Amino acid sequence: MKTAVLIPCLNEEEAITSVVRDFAKQLPGCEIYVYDNGSTDNTIAVAKAAGAIVASENRRGKGNVVSRMFADIDADVYVLVDGDDTYDATAAPAMVDRLLSNNLDMVVGIRDHKDEDEAYRSGHQAGNAVFNKFLGVIFEKTFTDIFSGYRIFSRRFVKSFPCLSRGFEIEMEMSIHSITARLPVEEMVTTYGKRPEGSHSKLNTYRDGMRIFLTMLRLFRHIFPLKFYAGIGGAFALLSLILGLPIVGEWMLTGLVPKLPTAVLAASVGIIACLSVAIGIILDCVSRGHMEMRRLEYLNFTSPAVICRDYCAKENVDGGSVDK
């Protein structure tokens, strides 16, 4: 079993040494990758000195870095964690064990913050709660913490994940991918601490919150086009009825259409409503084809639990012993 720890970084000189060493201690034999995203401090040199494998991604944004890491790095189990030393490395072995024991594709670390003001700002808490609820309304399933940056993945999750986001909305895209692809996922409470002195958050509450909201709507339109366009069509159909029913009623009583411009507008809006529904039906067929292809790609890979089981069986046949 090859385990890779993935750490996307931007100006984390103060924290990266602790992160690399803590995960190396908790997951012996793992390979730790630090991908720098254009740091202006000594993050790269410090990460190398700590023993990490260091690479760079010039396109700014966490989503771009994660996309590059998922494409470049080959492993059976992936541990994704931020480089700000806020996540508890001691929880990693238990999270990996949960992934293997329950044959999962993702384990999400729920942030349990003891110091709310410093570790997890109130604005971020409120935004997280709102988006968790909104995700449940749109996709009929939600997470406790969809924006957690501490996650364990199987190889088949990583290699079937399209990774279209460019920024901090990447965690939400991962969560939605697991829902729509019907992947086995669990959550696990982990300790969330405050950043070390000199380390600063790169998340902008309002700007990135708006980007996350728009990304969620875009994914909803992409995954459920019939619902999206049928909703638009329903709104136009209602407007058409409001405009057209009085005219139809007057025509039935008098045989005249005195408000011809309004009648033309009502008919035009009705046509737009029909076109919206038709577009939704066509795109729903296309979306279903994409989902089938993504599912088939996912099924091409063996789960870590099966790899581990087969390895243990081989060792037993050969007369060897395998630690849990």
Short mmCIF file of N, CA and C in Angstrom, two decimals, residues 182-267:
data_model
loop_
_atom_site.label_atom_id
_atom_site.label_comp_id
_atom_site.label_asym_id
_atom_site.label_seq_id
_atom_site.Cartn_x
_atom_site.Cartn_y
_atom_site.Cartn_z
N ARG A 182 -22.32 8.58 -6.29
CA ARG A 182 -22.77 7.59 -5.30
C ARG A 182 -21.60 6.81 -4.71
N LEU A 183 -20.59 7.54 -4.26
CA LEU A 183 -19.40 6.91 -3.70
C LEU A 183 -19.56 6.73 -2.19
N PRO A 184 -19.01 5.66 -1.63
CA PRO A 184 -19.08 5.45 -0.18
C PRO A 184 -18.16 6.43 0.55
N VAL A 185 -18.75 7.24 1.41
CA VAL A 185 -18.03 8.32 2.10
C VAL A 185 -18.45 8.33 3.56
N GLU A 186 -17.51 8.64 4.44
CA GLU A 186 -17.83 8.84 5.85
C GLU A 186 -17.09 10.07 6.37
N GLU A 187 -17.56 10.57 7.52
CA GLU A 187 -16.93 11.71 8.17
C GLU A 187 -16.37 11.30 9.52
N MET A 188 -15.36 12.04 9.97
CA MET A 188 -14.71 11.71 11.24
C MET A 188 -14.27 13.01 11.90
N VAL A 189 -14.59 13.17 13.16
CA VAL A 189 -14.26 14.40 13.88
C VAL A 189 -12.76 14.46 14.14
N THR A 190 -12.16 15.61 13.82
CA THR A 190 -10.74 15.84 14.07
C THR A 190 -10.55 17.20 14.74
N THR A 191 -9.48 17.34 15.46
CA THR A 191 -9.19 18.60 16.14
C THR A 191 -8.70 19.63 15.14
N TYR A 192 -9.20 20.85 15.28
CA TYR A 192 -8.80 21.96 14.40
C TYR A 192 -8.22 23.06 15.28
N GLY A 193 -6.96 23.39 15.04
CA GLY A 193 -6.28 24.37 15.86
C GLY A 193 -6.03 25.67 15.12
N LYS A 194 -5.45 26.63 15.81
CA LYS A 194 -5.17 27.92 15.19
C LYS A 194 -3.81 27.88 14.50
N ARG A 195 -3.63 28.79 13.57
CA ARG A 195 -2.40 28.89 12.80
C ARG A 195 -1.23 29.33 13.71
N PRO A 196 -0.01 28.94 13.35
CA PRO A 196 1.14 29.44 14.08
C PRO A 196 1.37 30.92 13.80
N GLU A 197 2.14 31.57 14.64
CA GLU A 197 2.46 32.99 14.46
C GLU A 197 3.13 33.20 13.11
N GLY A 198 2.66 34.22 12.39
CA GLY A 198 3.25 34.56 11.10
C GLY A 198 2.55 33.94 9.92
N SER A 199 1.62 33.00 10.17
CA SER A 199 0.86 32.35 9.10
C SER A 199 -0.51 33.02 8.98
N HIS A 200 -0.93 33.30 7.75
CA HIS A 200 -2.18 34.02 7.53
C HIS A 200 -3.06 33.28 6.54
N SER A 201 -4.37 33.36 6.76
CA SER A 201 -5.34 32.71 5.87
C SER A 201 -5.40 33.42 4.53
N LYS A 202 -5.54 32.65 3.46
CA LYS A 202 -5.66 33.23 2.11
C LYS A 202 -7.11 33.29 1.65
N LEU A 203 -8.03 32.85 2.50
CA LEU A 203 -9.45 32.80 2.14
C LEU A 203 -10.10 34.15 2.39
N ASN A 204 -10.76 34.69 1.36
CA ASN A 204 -11.55 35.91 1.50
C ASN A 204 -13.01 35.51 1.66
N THR A 205 -13.60 35.83 2.81
CA THR A 205 -14.92 35.33 3.16
C THR A 205 -15.97 35.65 2.10
N TYR A 206 -16.03 36.90 1.65
CA TYR A 206 -17.11 37.32 0.74
C TYR A 206 -16.80 36.98 -0.72
N ARG A 207 -15.58 37.27 -1.16
CA ARG A 207 -15.24 37.00 -2.56
C ARG A 207 -15.27 35.50 -2.84
N ASP A 208 -14.60 34.72 -1.99
CA ASP A 208 -14.58 33.28 -2.22
C ASP A 208 -15.93 32.64 -1.93
N GLY A 209 -16.70 33.24 -1.00
CA GLY A 209 -18.04 32.73 -0.75
C GLY A 209 -18.93 32.86 -1.98
N MET A 210 -18.82 34.00 -2.68
CA MET A 210 -19.59 34.18 -3.91
C MET A 210 -19.15 33.20 -4.99
N ARG A 211 -17.84 32.98 -5.11
CA ARG A 211 -17.34 32.02 -6.10
C ARG A 211 -17.84 30.62 -5.80
N ILE A 212 -17.88 30.26 -4.52
CA ILE A 212 -18.37 28.94 -4.13
C ILE A 212 -19.84 28.80 -4.47
N PHE A 213 -20.63 29.84 -4.20
CA PHE A 213 -22.06 29.80 -4.50
C PHE A 213 -22.30 29.63 -6.00
N LEU A 214 -21.59 30.40 -6.82
CA LEU A 214 -21.74 30.30 -8.27
C LEU A 214 -21.28 28.94 -8.79
N THR A 215 -20.24 28.39 -8.19
CA THR A 215 -19.77 27.07 -8.59
C THR A 215 -20.81 26.00 -8.27
N MET A 216 -21.46 26.13 -7.12
CA MET A 216 -22.49 25.17 -6.74
C MET A 216 -23.65 25.21 -7.74
N LEU A 217 -24.06 26.42 -8.13
CA LEU A 217 -25.12 26.54 -9.13
C LEU A 217 -24.69 25.97 -10.48
N ARG A 218 -23.44 26.24 -10.85
CA ARG A 218 -22.94 25.72 -12.12
C ARG A 218 -22.94 24.19 -12.12
N LEU A 219 -22.50 23.59 -11.03
CA LEU A 219 -22.48 22.13 -10.95
C LEU A 219 -23.89 21.56 -10.95
N PHE A 220 -24.81 22.26 -10.28
CA PHE A 220 -26.20 21.82 -10.30
C PHE A 220 -26.75 21.85 -11.73
N ARG A 221 -26.45 22.91 -12.47
CA ARG A 221 -26.90 23.00 -13.87
C ARG A 221 -26.26 21.91 -14.72
N HIS A 222 -25.01 21.59 -14.44
CA HIS A 222 -24.30 20.58 -15.23
C HIS A 222 -24.79 19.16 -14.91
N ILE A 223 -25.07 18.90 -13.64
CA ILE A 223 -25.42 17.55 -13.22
C ILE A 223 -26.91 17.27 -13.36
N PHE A 224 -27.74 18.28 -13.05
CA PHE A 224 -29.20 18.13 -13.14
C PHE A 224 -29.79 19.19 -14.08
N PRO A 225 -29.46 19.12 -15.37
CA PRO A 225 -29.93 20.17 -16.29
C PRO A 225 -31.45 20.21 -16.45
N LEU A 226 -32.11 19.05 -16.34
CA LEU A 226 -33.56 19.05 -16.50
C LEU A 226 -34.23 19.84 -15.37
N LYS A 227 -33.78 19.62 -14.13
CA LYS A 227 -34.34 20.38 -13.01
C LYS A 227 -34.05 21.87 -13.16
N PHE A 228 -32.84 22.19 -13.58
CA PHE A 228 -32.43 23.59 -13.70
C PHE A 228 -33.26 24.32 -14.75
N TYR A 229 -33.30 23.75 -15.97
CA TYR A 229 -34.00 24.42 -17.06
C TYR A 229 -35.52 24.29 -16.93
N ALA A 230 -35.99 23.21 -16.30
CA ALA A 230 -37.42 23.10 -16.05
C ALA A 230 -37.87 24.17 -15.06
N GLY A 231 -37.02 24.49 -14.09
CA GLY A 231 -37.35 25.57 -13.17
C GLY A 231 -37.45 26.91 -13.88
N ILE A 232 -36.51 27.18 -14.80
CA ILE A 232 -36.57 28.41 -15.59
C ILE A 232 -37.81 28.40 -16.48
N GLY A 233 -38.06 27.26 -17.11
CA GLY A 233 -39.24 27.14 -17.96
C GLY A 233 -40.52 27.33 -17.19
N GLY A 234 -40.59 26.82 -15.96
CA GLY A 234 -41.77 26.99 -15.14
C GLY A 234 -42.02 28.45 -14.80
N ALA A 235 -40.93 29.20 -14.53
CA ALA A 235 -41.07 30.63 -14.22
C ALA A 235 -41.60 31.39 -15.43
N PHE A 236 -41.07 31.08 -16.61
CA PHE A 236 -41.55 31.74 -17.83
C PHE A 236 -42.99 31.34 -18.15
N ALA A 237 -43.32 30.07 -17.89
CA ALA A 237 -44.70 29.62 -18.14
C ALA A 237 -45.68 30.34 -17.23
N LEU A 238 -45.31 30.54 -15.98
CA LEU A 238 -46.16 31.28 -15.05
C LEU A 238 -46.36 32.72 -15.51
N LEU A 239 -45.27 33.35 -15.95
CA LEU A 239 -45.37 34.72 -16.46
C LEU A 239 -46.26 34.78 -17.69
N SER A 240 -46.13 33.79 -18.57
CA SER A 240 -46.97 33.75 -19.77
C SER A 240 -48.44 33.62 -19.43
N LEU A 241 -48.76 32.80 -18.42
CA LEU A 241 -50.16 32.66 -18.00
C LEU A 241 -50.70 33.95 -17.39
N ILE A 242 -49.87 34.61 -16.59
CA ILE A 242 -50.31 35.87 -15.97
C ILE A 242 -50.63 36.91 -17.04
N LEU A 243 -49.78 36.97 -18.09
CA LEU A 243 -50.01 37.94 -19.16
C LEU A 243 -51.15 37.52 -20.09
N GLY A 244 -51.26 36.21 -20.34
CA GLY A 244 -52.16 35.76 -21.39
C GLY A 244 -53.57 35.40 -20.97
N LEU A 245 -53.78 34.97 -19.73
CA LEU A 245 -55.12 34.54 -19.32
C LEU A 245 -56.17 35.65 -19.43
N PRO A 246 -55.90 36.89 -19.01
CA PRO A 246 -56.91 37.94 -19.19
C PRO A 246 -57.27 38.18 -20.65
N ILE A 247 -56.28 38.08 -21.53
CA ILE A 247 -56.52 38.29 -22.97
C ILE A 247 -57.36 37.15 -23.53
N VAL A 248 -57.06 35.92 -23.13
CA VAL A 248 -57.83 34.77 -23.61
C VAL A 248 -59.27 34.87 -23.10
N GLY A 249 -59.43 35.26 -21.83
CA GLY A 249 -60.78 35.41 -21.29
C GLY A 249 -61.58 36.46 -22.03
N GLU A 250 -60.94 37.59 -22.36
CA GLU A 250 -61.65 38.64 -23.10
C GLU A 250 -61.98 38.18 -24.51
N TRP A 251 -61.09 37.43 -25.12
CA TRP A 251 -61.34 36.93 -26.48
C TRP A 251 -62.52 35.96 -26.49
N MET A 252 -62.62 35.12 -25.45
CA MET A 252 -63.72 34.16 -25.38
C MET A 252 -65.06 34.86 -25.18
N LEU A 253 -65.04 36.03 -24.52
CA LEU A 253 -66.29 36.75 -24.29
C LEU A 253 -66.69 37.64 -25.47
N THR A 254 -65.70 38.28 -26.09
CA THR A 254 -66.01 39.28 -27.13
C THR A 254 -65.56 38.89 -28.52
N GLY A 255 -64.66 37.91 -28.60
CA GLY A 255 -64.10 37.55 -29.89
C GLY A 255 -63.06 38.53 -30.38
N LEU A 256 -62.64 39.46 -29.52
CA LEU A 256 -61.65 40.48 -29.89
C LEU A 256 -60.38 40.32 -29.06
N VAL A 257 -59.27 40.79 -29.65
CA VAL A 257 -57.98 40.82 -28.95
C VAL A 257 -57.51 42.27 -28.94
N PRO A 258 -57.97 43.06 -27.97
CA PRO A 258 -57.64 44.48 -27.99
C PRO A 258 -56.19 44.78 -27.62
N LYS A 259 -55.56 43.91 -26.83
CA LYS A 259 -54.17 44.15 -26.38
C LYS A 259 -53.22 43.24 -27.14
N LEU A 260 -53.05 43.53 -28.42
CA LEU A 260 -52.24 42.67 -29.28
C LEU A 260 -50.78 42.59 -28.83
N PRO A 261 -50.12 43.71 -28.47
CA PRO A 261 -48.72 43.59 -28.02
C PRO A 261 -48.56 42.68 -26.80
N THR A 262 -49.49 42.77 -25.85
CA THR A 262 -49.43 41.90 -24.68
C THR A 262 -49.64 40.44 -25.07
N ALA A 263 -50.54 40.22 -26.02
CA ALA A 263 -50.78 38.85 -26.50
C ALA A 263 -49.54 38.27 -27.15
N VAL A 264 -48.85 39.08 -27.95
CA VAL A 264 -47.61 38.62 -28.60
C VAL A 264 -46.55 38.33 -27.55
N LEU A 265 -46.44 39.22 -26.55
CA LEU A 265 -45.46 39.00 -25.48
C LEU A 265 -45.76 37.72 -24.71
N ALA A 266 -47.02 37.47 -24.37
CA ALA A 266 -47.39 36.26 -23.65
C ALA A 266 -47.06 35.01 -24.45
N ALA A 267 -47.34 35.06 -25.76
CA ALA A 267 -47.02 33.91 -26.62
C ALA A 267 -45.52 33.69 -26.71
#
